[in-house]
Amino acid sequence: MRIPVSFIATLAALFLYPAQADVVVHVGTSLSIPPYVIPHNNSGITLDLTSEALAASGLDSDVHYSSNAENVDDFNLGKLNALLVTQPQLTPKAFFSSEPVMIFHNVIITLKDAGYNIEKVSDLSDLRIGAFSLAKQLLPKPFAITADLAPSYIEYTQQIEQVEALYNGDCDAIIMDRLIFRYYLSKLRHRNPPDMRYQASYTAVELFEPSEYFMAFSNEEYRNAFDEGIATLRSNGRYENIINSYEQTLSRYLIQ
């Protein structure tokens, strides 16, 4: 019996190009960067956009939560296909999305009653500093130099612990995205209404340029699929709907 050439071609295509729906992109992200990523229910502004963009291109996604440092190591070892938080110098072989998936506005936060006068990054050198995971690599070099001079420097994988450390007196200054700080301070105030520690006023000093984070992928195909998915979400209105839904929720929840 003669097998049609068309059947052979179809069979070959199935082996060479398996259905995209069966492809799972393993995405590494931080443990605590709400409202961008909220681990307890696999949601958040960036996580929703990422999963829906990949799905729009026919790709499934599986999220792995860990510290920024561990995620970078796993990506470079081939254990992860995508990263939310990295920079080209940390993942030199990555293919980056055409537009940023997050823009962090990192600020230096102190308690107002402490009376610290911080006008430049080097003013932190005499203070106990609490920062986020990989801050010394992700922030401009003057910060790493200052952190090495400080009497105490700790990087927290759980950023709510940064806020607790500041209000408990374990840190003099913390460095984190302003929105993430407001999210966690709001959470602590809602969780502990009688605890007057979290009612103390704070000062936020802007000395860092906004940090743009582009999605990193292990190959060009995943990157292109993500970019195409984002374009689809923009064209059908879903991108704006996701942003608006979180903005409405946050406006009712966050302290100013």
PDB file of C-alpha atoms in Angstrom:
ATOM      1  CA  MET A   1       0.000   0.000   0.000  1.00  0.00           C
ATOM      2  CA  ARG A   2       1.283   3.420  -0.930  1.00  0.00           C
ATOM      3  CA  ILE A   3       1.221   6.007   1.872  1.00  0.00           C
ATOM      4  CA  PRO A   4       0.249   9.495   0.647  1.00  0.00           C
ATOM      5  CA  VAL A   5       3.006  12.070   0.779  1.00  0.00           C
ATOM      6  CA  SER A   6       0.618  14.471   2.525  1.00  0.00           C
ATOM      7  CA  PHE A   7       0.167  11.988   5.395  1.00  0.00           C
ATOM      8  CA  ILE A   8       3.934  11.634   5.821  1.00  0.00           C
ATOM      9  CA  ALA A   9       4.329  15.411   5.898  1.00  0.00           C
ATOM     10  CA  THR A  10       1.597  15.749   8.512  1.00  0.00           C
ATOM     11  CA  LEU A  11       3.142  13.029  10.663  1.00  0.00           C
ATOM     12  CA  ALA A  12       6.564  14.667  10.454  1.00  0.00           C
ATOM     13  CA  ALA A  13       5.102  17.997  11.469  1.00  0.00           C
ATOM     14  CA  LEU A  14       3.578  16.450  14.570  1.00  0.00           C
ATOM     15  CA  PHE A  15       6.986  15.208  15.703  1.00  0.00           C
ATOM     16  CA  LEU A  16       8.956  18.275  14.708  1.00  0.00           C
ATOM     17  CA  TYR A  17       6.455  20.898  15.867  1.00  0.00           C
ATOM     18  CA  PRO A  18       4.352  19.548  18.751  1.00  0.00           C
ATOM     19  CA  ALA A  19       1.162  21.415  19.597  1.00  0.00           C
ATOM     20  CA  GLN A  20       2.002  24.586  21.486  1.00  0.00           C
ATOM     21  CA  ALA A  21      -0.746  23.931  24.017  1.00  0.00           C
ATOM     22  CA  ASP A  22       1.419  21.129  25.430  1.00  0.00           C
ATOM     23  CA  VAL A  23       4.403  23.439  25.927  1.00  0.00           C
ATOM     24  CA  VAL A  24       4.841  24.713  29.490  1.00  0.00           C
ATOM     25  CA  VAL A  25       6.963  27.793  30.111  1.00  0.00           C
ATOM     26  CA  HIS A  26       8.480  27.637  33.599  1.00  0.00           C
ATOM     27  CA  VAL A  27       8.498  31.187  34.955  1.00  0.00           C
ATOM     28  CA  GLY A  28      10.633  32.245  37.918  1.00  0.00           C
ATOM     29  CA  THR A  29       9.512  35.151  40.051  1.00  0.00           C
ATOM     30  CA  SER A  30      10.127  36.746  43.422  1.00  0.00           C
ATOM     31  CA  LEU A  31       8.410  35.572  46.576  1.00  0.00           C
ATOM     32  CA  SER A  32       7.042  38.960  47.551  1.00  0.00           C
ATOM     33  CA  ILE A  33       6.484  41.766  45.065  1.00  0.00           C
ATOM     34  CA  PRO A  34       2.770  42.551  45.391  1.00  0.00           C
ATOM     35  CA  PRO A  35       0.733  43.905  43.714  1.00  0.00           C
ATOM     36  CA  TYR A  36       2.838  42.817  40.733  1.00  0.00           C
ATOM     37  CA  VAL A  37       2.991  39.195  41.925  1.00  0.00           C
ATOM     38  CA  ILE A  38       0.834  37.737  44.723  1.00  0.00           C
ATOM     39  CA  PRO A  39       1.959  34.145  45.409  1.00  0.00           C
ATOM     40  CA  HIS A  40      -0.844  32.878  47.655  1.00  0.00           C
ATOM     41  CA  ASN A  41      -3.357  32.890  44.791  1.00  0.00           C
ATOM     42  CA  ASN A  42      -1.039  33.004  41.757  1.00  0.00           C
ATOM     43  CA  SER A  43      -2.204  36.467  40.795  1.00  0.00           C
ATOM     44  CA  GLY A  44      -0.915  40.020  40.511  1.00  0.00           C
ATOM     45  CA  ILE A  45      -0.697  42.624  37.768  1.00  0.00           C
ATOM     46  CA  THR A  46       2.434  41.259  36.109  1.00  0.00           C
ATOM     47  CA  LEU A  47       1.662  37.594  36.702  1.00  0.00           C
ATOM     48  CA  ASP A  48      -1.815  37.916  35.163  1.00  0.00           C
ATOM     49  CA  LEU A  49      -0.425  39.739  32.134  1.00  0.00           C
ATOM     50  CA  THR A  50       2.358  37.171  31.731  1.00  0.00           C
ATOM     51  CA  SER A  51       0.163  34.073  31.957  1.00  0.00           C
ATOM     52  CA  GLU A  52      -2.505  35.527  29.665  1.00  0.00           C
ATOM     53  CA  ALA A  53       0.037  36.766  27.113  1.00  0.00           C
ATOM     54  CA  LEU A  54       1.614  33.314  26.897  1.00  0.00           C
ATOM     55  CA  ALA A  55      -1.813  31.675  26.744  1.00  0.00           C
ATOM     56  CA  ALA A  56      -2.818  34.006  23.897  1.00  0.00           C
ATOM     57  CA  SER A  57       0.106  32.514  21.955  1.00  0.00           C
ATOM     58  CA  GLY A  58      -0.873  28.955  22.856  1.00  0.00           C
ATOM     59  CA  LEU A  59       1.626  28.405  25.684  1.00  0.00           C
ATOM     60  CA  ASP A  60       0.923  27.208  29.205  1.00  0.00           C
ATOM     61  CA  SER A  61       2.887  28.640  32.139  1.00  0.00           C
ATOM     62  CA  ASP A  62       3.991  27.293  35.489  1.00  0.00           C
ATOM     63  CA  VAL A  63       5.183  29.755  38.134  1.00  0.00           C
ATOM     64  CA  HIS A  64       8.116  29.040  40.461  1.00  0.00           C
ATOM     65  CA  TYR A  65       8.522  31.305  43.492  1.00  0.00           C
ATOM     66  CA  SER A  66      11.964  31.878  44.972  1.00  0.00           C
ATOM     67  CA  SER A  67      14.470  34.606  45.765  1.00  0.00           C
ATOM     68  CA  ASN A  68      15.808  36.715  42.908  1.00  0.00           C
ATOM     69  CA  ALA A  69      19.257  35.182  43.392  1.00  0.00           C
ATOM     70  CA  GLU A  70      18.009  31.582  43.241  1.00  0.00           C
ATOM     71  CA  ASN A  71      15.845  32.332  40.212  1.00  0.00           C
ATOM     72  CA  VAL A  72      18.801  33.786  38.319  1.00  0.00           C
ATOM     73  CA  ASP A  73      20.900  30.708  39.134  1.00  0.00           C
ATOM     74  CA  ASP A  74      18.122  28.328  38.046  1.00  0.00           C
ATOM     75  CA  PHE A  75      17.578  30.247  34.808  1.00  0.00           C
ATOM     76  CA  ASN A  76      21.270  30.149  33.941  1.00  0.00           C
ATOM     77  CA  LEU A  77      21.302  26.411  34.700  1.00  0.00           C
ATOM     78  CA  GLY A  78      18.373  25.817  32.335  1.00  0.00           C
ATOM     79  CA  LYS A  79      15.857  24.956  35.060  1.00  0.00           C
ATOM     80  CA  LEU A  80      13.629  27.943  34.233  1.00  0.00           C
ATOM     81  CA  ASN A  81      12.450  29.231  30.857  1.00  0.00           C
ATOM     82  CA  ALA A  82      11.572  32.765  31.909  1.00  0.00           C
ATOM     83  CA  LEU A  83      12.297  35.351  34.611  1.00  0.00           C
ATOM     84  CA  LEU A  84      10.430  38.423  35.791  1.00  0.00           C
ATOM     85  CA  VAL A  85      13.277  40.062  37.720  1.00  0.00           C
ATOM     86  CA  THR A  86      16.759  40.094  36.201  1.00  0.00           C
ATOM     87  CA  GLN A  87      19.156  42.260  34.224  1.00  0.00           C
ATOM     88  CA  PRO A  88      21.263  41.450  31.132  1.00  0.00           C
ATOM     89  CA  GLN A  89      24.491  41.281  33.150  1.00  0.00           C
ATOM     90  CA  LEU A  90      22.955  38.574  35.373  1.00  0.00           C
ATOM     91  CA  THR A  91      21.450  36.483  32.562  1.00  0.00           C
ATOM     92  CA  PRO A  92      23.622  37.285  29.515  1.00  0.00           C
ATOM     93  CA  LYS A  93      22.164  34.544  27.303  1.00  0.00           C
ATOM     94  CA  ALA A  94      18.544  35.604  27.825  1.00  0.00           C
ATOM     95  CA  PHE A  95      16.193  36.942  25.168  1.00  0.00           C
ATOM     96  CA  PHE A  96      14.337  39.946  26.575  1.00  0.00           C
ATOM     97  CA  SER A  97      10.803  41.144  25.892  1.00  0.00           C
ATOM     98  CA  SER A  98      10.372  44.229  23.733  1.00  0.00           C
ATOM     99  CA  GLU A  99       8.710  46.200  26.535  1.00  0.00           C
ATOM    100  CA  PRO A 100       9.133  46.184  30.318  1.00  0.00           C
ATOM    101  CA  VAL A 101       6.789  44.038  32.386  1.00  0.00           C
ATOM    102  CA  MET A 102       7.459  46.008  35.581  1.00  0.00           C
ATOM    103  CA  ILE A 103       8.828  49.425  36.453  1.00  0.00           C
ATOM    104  CA  PHE A 104       9.982  49.675  40.066  1.00  0.00           C
ATOM    105  CA  HIS A 105      10.278  53.048  41.768  1.00  0.00           C
ATOM    106  CA  ASN A 106      12.749  52.177  44.502  1.00  0.00           C
ATOM    107  CA  VAL A 107      12.956  54.641  47.362  1.00  0.00           C
ATOM    108  CA  ILE A 108      14.855  54.955  50.638  1.00  0.00           C
ATOM    109  CA  ILE A 109      12.384  54.736  53.513  1.00  0.00           C
ATOM    110  CA  THR A 110      13.063  55.812  57.094  1.00  0.00           C
ATOM    111  CA  LEU A 111      10.837  56.612  60.053  1.00  0.00           C
ATOM    112  CA  LYS A 112      10.177  60.333  60.206  1.00  0.00           C
ATOM    113  CA  ASP A 113      10.883  60.569  63.942  1.00  0.00           C
ATOM    114  CA  ALA A 114      14.418  59.241  63.358  1.00  0.00           C
ATOM    115  CA  GLY A 115      15.258  62.535  61.693  1.00  0.00           C
ATOM    116  CA  TYR A 116      17.742  61.191  59.149  1.00  0.00           C
ATOM    117  CA  ASN A 117      18.778  63.674  56.466  1.00  0.00           C
ATOM    118  CA  ILE A 118      19.400  61.564  53.375  1.00  0.00           C
ATOM    119  CA  GLU A 119      20.340  63.569  50.298  1.00  0.00           C
ATOM    120  CA  LYS A 120      22.560  61.057  48.498  1.00  0.00           C
ATOM    121  CA  VAL A 121      23.058  57.300  48.535  1.00  0.00           C
ATOM    122  CA  SER A 122      26.351  57.559  50.431  1.00  0.00           C
ATOM    123  CA  ASP A 123      24.441  59.062  53.387  1.00  0.00           C
ATOM    124  CA  LEU A 124      23.295  55.497  54.104  1.00  0.00           C
ATOM    125  CA  SER A 125      26.817  54.327  54.958  1.00  0.00           C
ATOM    126  CA  ASP A 126      26.314  54.914  58.708  1.00  0.00           C
ATOM    127  CA  LEU A 127      22.867  53.290  58.829  1.00  0.00           C
ATOM    128  CA  ARG A 128      21.602  49.732  59.166  1.00  0.00           C
ATOM    129  CA  ILE A 129      20.183  48.940  55.739  1.00  0.00           C
ATOM    130  CA  GLY A 130      17.499  46.459  54.712  1.00  0.00           C
ATOM    131  CA  ALA A 131      17.080  45.825  50.981  1.00  0.00           C
ATOM    132  CA  PHE A 132      15.451  43.375  48.587  1.00  0.00           C
ATOM    133  CA  SER A 133      17.121  40.264  47.168  1.00  0.00           C
ATOM    134  CA  LEU A 134      19.956  41.068  44.710  1.00  0.00           C
ATOM    135  CA  ALA A 135      19.675  44.804  45.426  1.00  0.00           C
ATOM    136  CA  LYS A 136      23.461  45.235  45.306  1.00  0.00           C
ATOM    137  CA  GLN A 137      23.508  43.829  41.769  1.00  0.00           C
ATOM    138  CA  LEU A 138      20.278  45.403  40.502  1.00  0.00           C
ATOM    139  CA  LEU A 139      20.685  48.948  41.825  1.00  0.00           C
ATOM    140  CA  PRO A 140      23.362  51.375  40.545  1.00  0.00           C
ATOM    141  CA  LYS A 141      26.922  50.642  41.690  1.00  0.00           C
ATOM    142  CA  PRO A 142      27.146  53.465  44.297  1.00  0.00           C
ATOM    143  CA  PHE A 143      24.557  51.574  46.330  1.00  0.00           C
ATOM    144  CA  ALA A 144      26.673  48.407  46.518  1.00  0.00           C
ATOM    145  CA  ILE A 145      29.676  50.446  47.667  1.00  0.00           C
ATOM    146  CA  THR A 146      27.586  52.141  50.356  1.00  0.00           C
ATOM    147  CA  ALA A 147      26.037  48.848  51.481  1.00  0.00           C
ATOM    148  CA  ASP A 148      29.504  47.377  52.028  1.00  0.00           C
ATOM    149  CA  LEU A 149      30.380  50.307  54.308  1.00  0.00           C
ATOM    150  CA  ALA A 150      27.186  50.154  56.350  1.00  0.00           C
ATOM    151  CA  PRO A 151      27.328  48.696  59.895  1.00  0.00           C
ATOM    152  CA  SER A 152      24.601  46.239  58.895  1.00  0.00           C
ATOM    153  CA  TYR A 153      23.228  45.207  55.517  1.00  0.00           C
ATOM    154  CA  ILE A 154      20.549  42.544  54.997  1.00  0.00           C
ATOM    155  CA  GLU A 155      18.719  41.450  51.846  1.00  0.00           C
ATOM    156  CA  TYR A 156      15.218  40.096  52.468  1.00  0.00           C
ATOM    157  CA  THR A 157      13.507  37.544  50.226  1.00  0.00           C
ATOM    158  CA  GLN A 158      10.196  38.301  51.971  1.00  0.00           C
ATOM    159  CA  GLN A 159       9.746  42.041  51.609  1.00  0.00           C
ATOM    160  CA  ILE A 160       7.124  42.297  54.327  1.00  0.00           C
ATOM    161  CA  GLU A 161      10.010  41.484  56.681  1.00  0.00           C
ATOM    162  CA  GLN A 162      11.760  44.642  55.460  1.00  0.00           C
ATOM    163  CA  VAL A 163       8.813  46.736  56.596  1.00  0.00           C
ATOM    164  CA  GLU A 164       8.619  44.882  59.907  1.00  0.00           C
ATOM    165  CA  ALA A 165      12.364  45.372  60.450  1.00  0.00           C
ATOM    166  CA  LEU A 166      12.031  49.130  59.928  1.00  0.00           C
ATOM    167  CA  TYR A 167       9.115  49.499  62.322  1.00  0.00           C
ATOM    168  CA  ASN A 168      10.641  47.103  64.870  1.00  0.00           C
ATOM    169  CA  GLY A 169      13.857  49.121  64.957  1.00  0.00           C
ATOM    170  CA  ASP A 170      16.021  46.402  63.405  1.00  0.00           C
ATOM    171  CA  CYS A 171      16.829  48.598  60.376  1.00  0.00           C
ATOM    172  CA  ASP A 172      17.347  52.334  60.089  1.00  0.00           C
ATOM    173  CA  ALA A 173      16.527  52.485  56.387  1.00  0.00           C
ATOM    174  CA  ILE A 174      14.970  50.137  53.872  1.00  0.00           C
ATOM    175  CA  ILE A 175      15.135  50.223  50.085  1.00  0.00           C
ATOM    176  CA  MET A 176      12.157  48.963  48.125  1.00  0.00           C
ATOM    177  CA  ASP A 177       9.591  49.877  45.509  1.00  0.00           C
ATOM    178  CA  ARG A 178       7.201  52.510  46.851  1.00  0.00           C
ATOM    179  CA  LEU A 179       4.067  50.593  45.827  1.00  0.00           C
ATOM    180  CA  ILE A 180       5.300  47.334  47.365  1.00  0.00           C
ATOM    181  CA  PHE A 181       6.067  49.213  50.601  1.00  0.00           C
ATOM    182  CA  ARG A 182       2.600  50.761  50.692  1.00  0.00           C
ATOM    183  CA  TYR A 183       1.042  47.347  50.046  1.00  0.00           C
ATOM    184  CA  TYR A 184       2.838  45.693  52.953  1.00  0.00           C
ATOM    185  CA  LEU A 185       2.420  48.593  55.371  1.00  0.00           C
ATOM    186  CA  SER A 186      -1.304  48.557  54.582  1.00  0.00           C
ATOM    187  CA  LYS A 187      -1.363  44.811  55.219  1.00  0.00           C
ATOM    188  CA  LEU A 188       0.379  45.208  58.589  1.00  0.00           C
ATOM    189  CA  ARG A 189      -1.975  48.002  59.636  1.00  0.00           C
ATOM    190  CA  HIS A 190      -5.054  45.993  58.646  1.00  0.00           C
ATOM    191  CA  ARG A 191      -3.700  42.897  60.377  1.00  0.00           C
ATOM    192  CA  ASN A 192      -2.726  44.693  63.610  1.00  0.00           C
ATOM    193  CA  PRO A 193      -5.099  47.665  64.116  1.00  0.00           C
ATOM    194  CA  PRO A 194      -4.150  48.228  67.799  1.00  0.00           C
ATOM    195  CA  ASP A 195      -0.399  48.069  67.098  1.00  0.00           C
ATOM    196  CA  MET A 196       0.631  51.711  67.086  1.00  0.00           C
ATOM    197  CA  ARG A 197       4.117  50.939  65.746  1.00  0.00           C
ATOM    198  CA  TYR A 198       2.763  50.691  62.219  1.00  0.00           C
ATOM    199  CA  GLN A 199       0.991  54.033  62.534  1.00  0.00           C
ATOM    200  CA  ALA A 200       4.317  55.890  62.719  1.00  0.00           C
ATOM    201  CA  SER A 201       4.949  58.325  59.868  1.00  0.00           C
ATOM    202  CA  TYR A 202       7.662  57.565  57.355  1.00  0.00           C
ATOM    203  CA  THR A 203       9.812  59.465  54.888  1.00  0.00           C
ATOM    204  CA  ALA A 204      10.482  58.190  51.364  1.00  0.00           C
ATOM    205  CA  VAL A 205      13.451  59.664  49.516  1.00  0.00           C
ATOM    206  CA  GLU A 206      13.751  59.244  45.747  1.00  0.00           C
ATOM    207  CA  LEU A 207      17.412  58.864  44.795  1.00  0.00           C
ATOM    208  CA  PHE A 208      17.169  56.023  42.264  1.00  0.00           C
ATOM    209  CA  GLU A 209      16.031  56.178  38.663  1.00  0.00           C
ATOM    210  CA  PRO A 210      13.020  53.950  37.888  1.00  0.00           C
ATOM    211  CA  SER A 211      14.121  50.346  37.302  1.00  0.00           C
ATOM    212  CA  GLU A 212      12.642  48.767  34.192  1.00  0.00           C
ATOM    213  CA  TYR A 213      12.423  44.986  34.166  1.00  0.00           C
ATOM    214  CA  PHE A 214      12.033  43.211  30.862  1.00  0.00           C
ATOM    215  CA  MET A 215      10.853  39.611  30.786  1.00  0.00           C
ATOM    216  CA  ALA A 216      13.791  37.259  30.166  1.00  0.00           C
ATOM    217  CA  PHE A 217      13.353  34.074  28.146  1.00  0.00           C
ATOM    218  CA  SER A 218      15.616  31.123  27.472  1.00  0.00           C
ATOM    219  CA  ASN A 219      14.938  31.164  23.737  1.00  0.00           C
ATOM    220  CA  GLU A 220      13.785  33.508  21.015  1.00  0.00           C
ATOM    221  CA  GLU A 221      10.613  31.529  20.310  1.00  0.00           C
ATOM    222  CA  TYR A 222       9.229  32.019  23.826  1.00  0.00           C
ATOM    223  CA  ARG A 223      10.172  35.701  23.751  1.00  0.00           C
ATOM    224  CA  ASN A 224       8.435  36.249  20.419  1.00  0.00           C
ATOM    225  CA  ALA A 225       5.356  34.362  21.590  1.00  0.00           C
ATOM    226  CA  PHE A 226       5.186  36.562  24.697  1.00  0.00           C
ATOM    227  CA  ASP A 227       5.553  39.782  22.690  1.00  0.00           C
ATOM    228  CA  GLU A 228       2.827  38.651  20.314  1.00  0.00           C
ATOM    229  CA  GLY A 229       0.609  37.732  23.256  1.00  0.00           C
ATOM    230  CA  ILE A 230       1.047  41.161  24.848  1.00  0.00           C
ATOM    231  CA  ALA A 231       0.122  42.763  21.519  1.00  0.00           C
ATOM    232  CA  THR A 232      -3.020  40.620  21.424  1.00  0.00           C
ATOM    233  CA  LEU A 233      -3.998  41.644  24.968  1.00  0.00           C
ATOM    234  CA  ARG A 234      -3.559  45.304  24.056  1.00  0.00           C
ATOM    235  CA  SER A 235      -5.607  45.027  20.873  1.00  0.00           C
ATOM    236  CA  ASN A 236      -8.546  43.208  22.474  1.00  0.00           C
ATOM    237  CA  GLY A 237      -8.652  45.453  25.570  1.00  0.00           C
ATOM    238  CA  ARG A 238      -7.706  42.748  28.054  1.00  0.00           C
ATOM    239  CA  TYR A 239      -4.404  44.456  28.988  1.00  0.00           C
ATOM    240  CA  GLU A 240      -6.194  47.611  30.120  1.00  0.00           C
ATOM    241  CA  ASN A 241      -8.889  45.597  31.923  1.00  0.00           C
ATOM    242  CA  ILE A 242      -6.283  43.796  34.048  1.00  0.00           C
ATOM    243  CA  ILE A 243      -4.544  47.051  34.990  1.00  0.00           C
ATOM    244  CA  ASN A 244      -7.824  48.795  35.825  1.00  0.00           C
ATOM    245  CA  SER A 245      -9.105  45.948  37.994  1.00  0.00           C
ATOM    246  CA  TYR A 246      -6.014  46.090  40.221  1.00  0.00           C
ATOM    247  CA  GLU A 247      -5.986  49.884  40.348  1.00  0.00           C
ATOM    248  CA  GLN A 248      -9.563  49.906  41.621  1.00  0.00           C
ATOM    249  CA  THR A 249      -8.799  47.326  44.312  1.00  0.00           C
ATOM    250  CA  LEU A 250      -5.580  49.028  45.399  1.00  0.00           C
ATOM    251  CA  SER A 251      -7.193  52.460  45.629  1.00  0.00           C
ATOM    252  CA  ARG A 252      -9.492  51.100  48.349  1.00  0.00           C
ATOM    253  CA  TYR A 253      -6.790  49.148  50.182  1.00  0.00           C
ATOM    254  CA  LEU A 254      -3.531  51.103  50.205  1.00  0.00           C
ATOM    255  CA  ILE A 255      -2.450  53.724  52.712  1.00  0.00           C
ATOM    256  CA  GLN A 256      -1.190  56.947  51.147  1.00  0.00           C
TER     257      GLN A 256
END
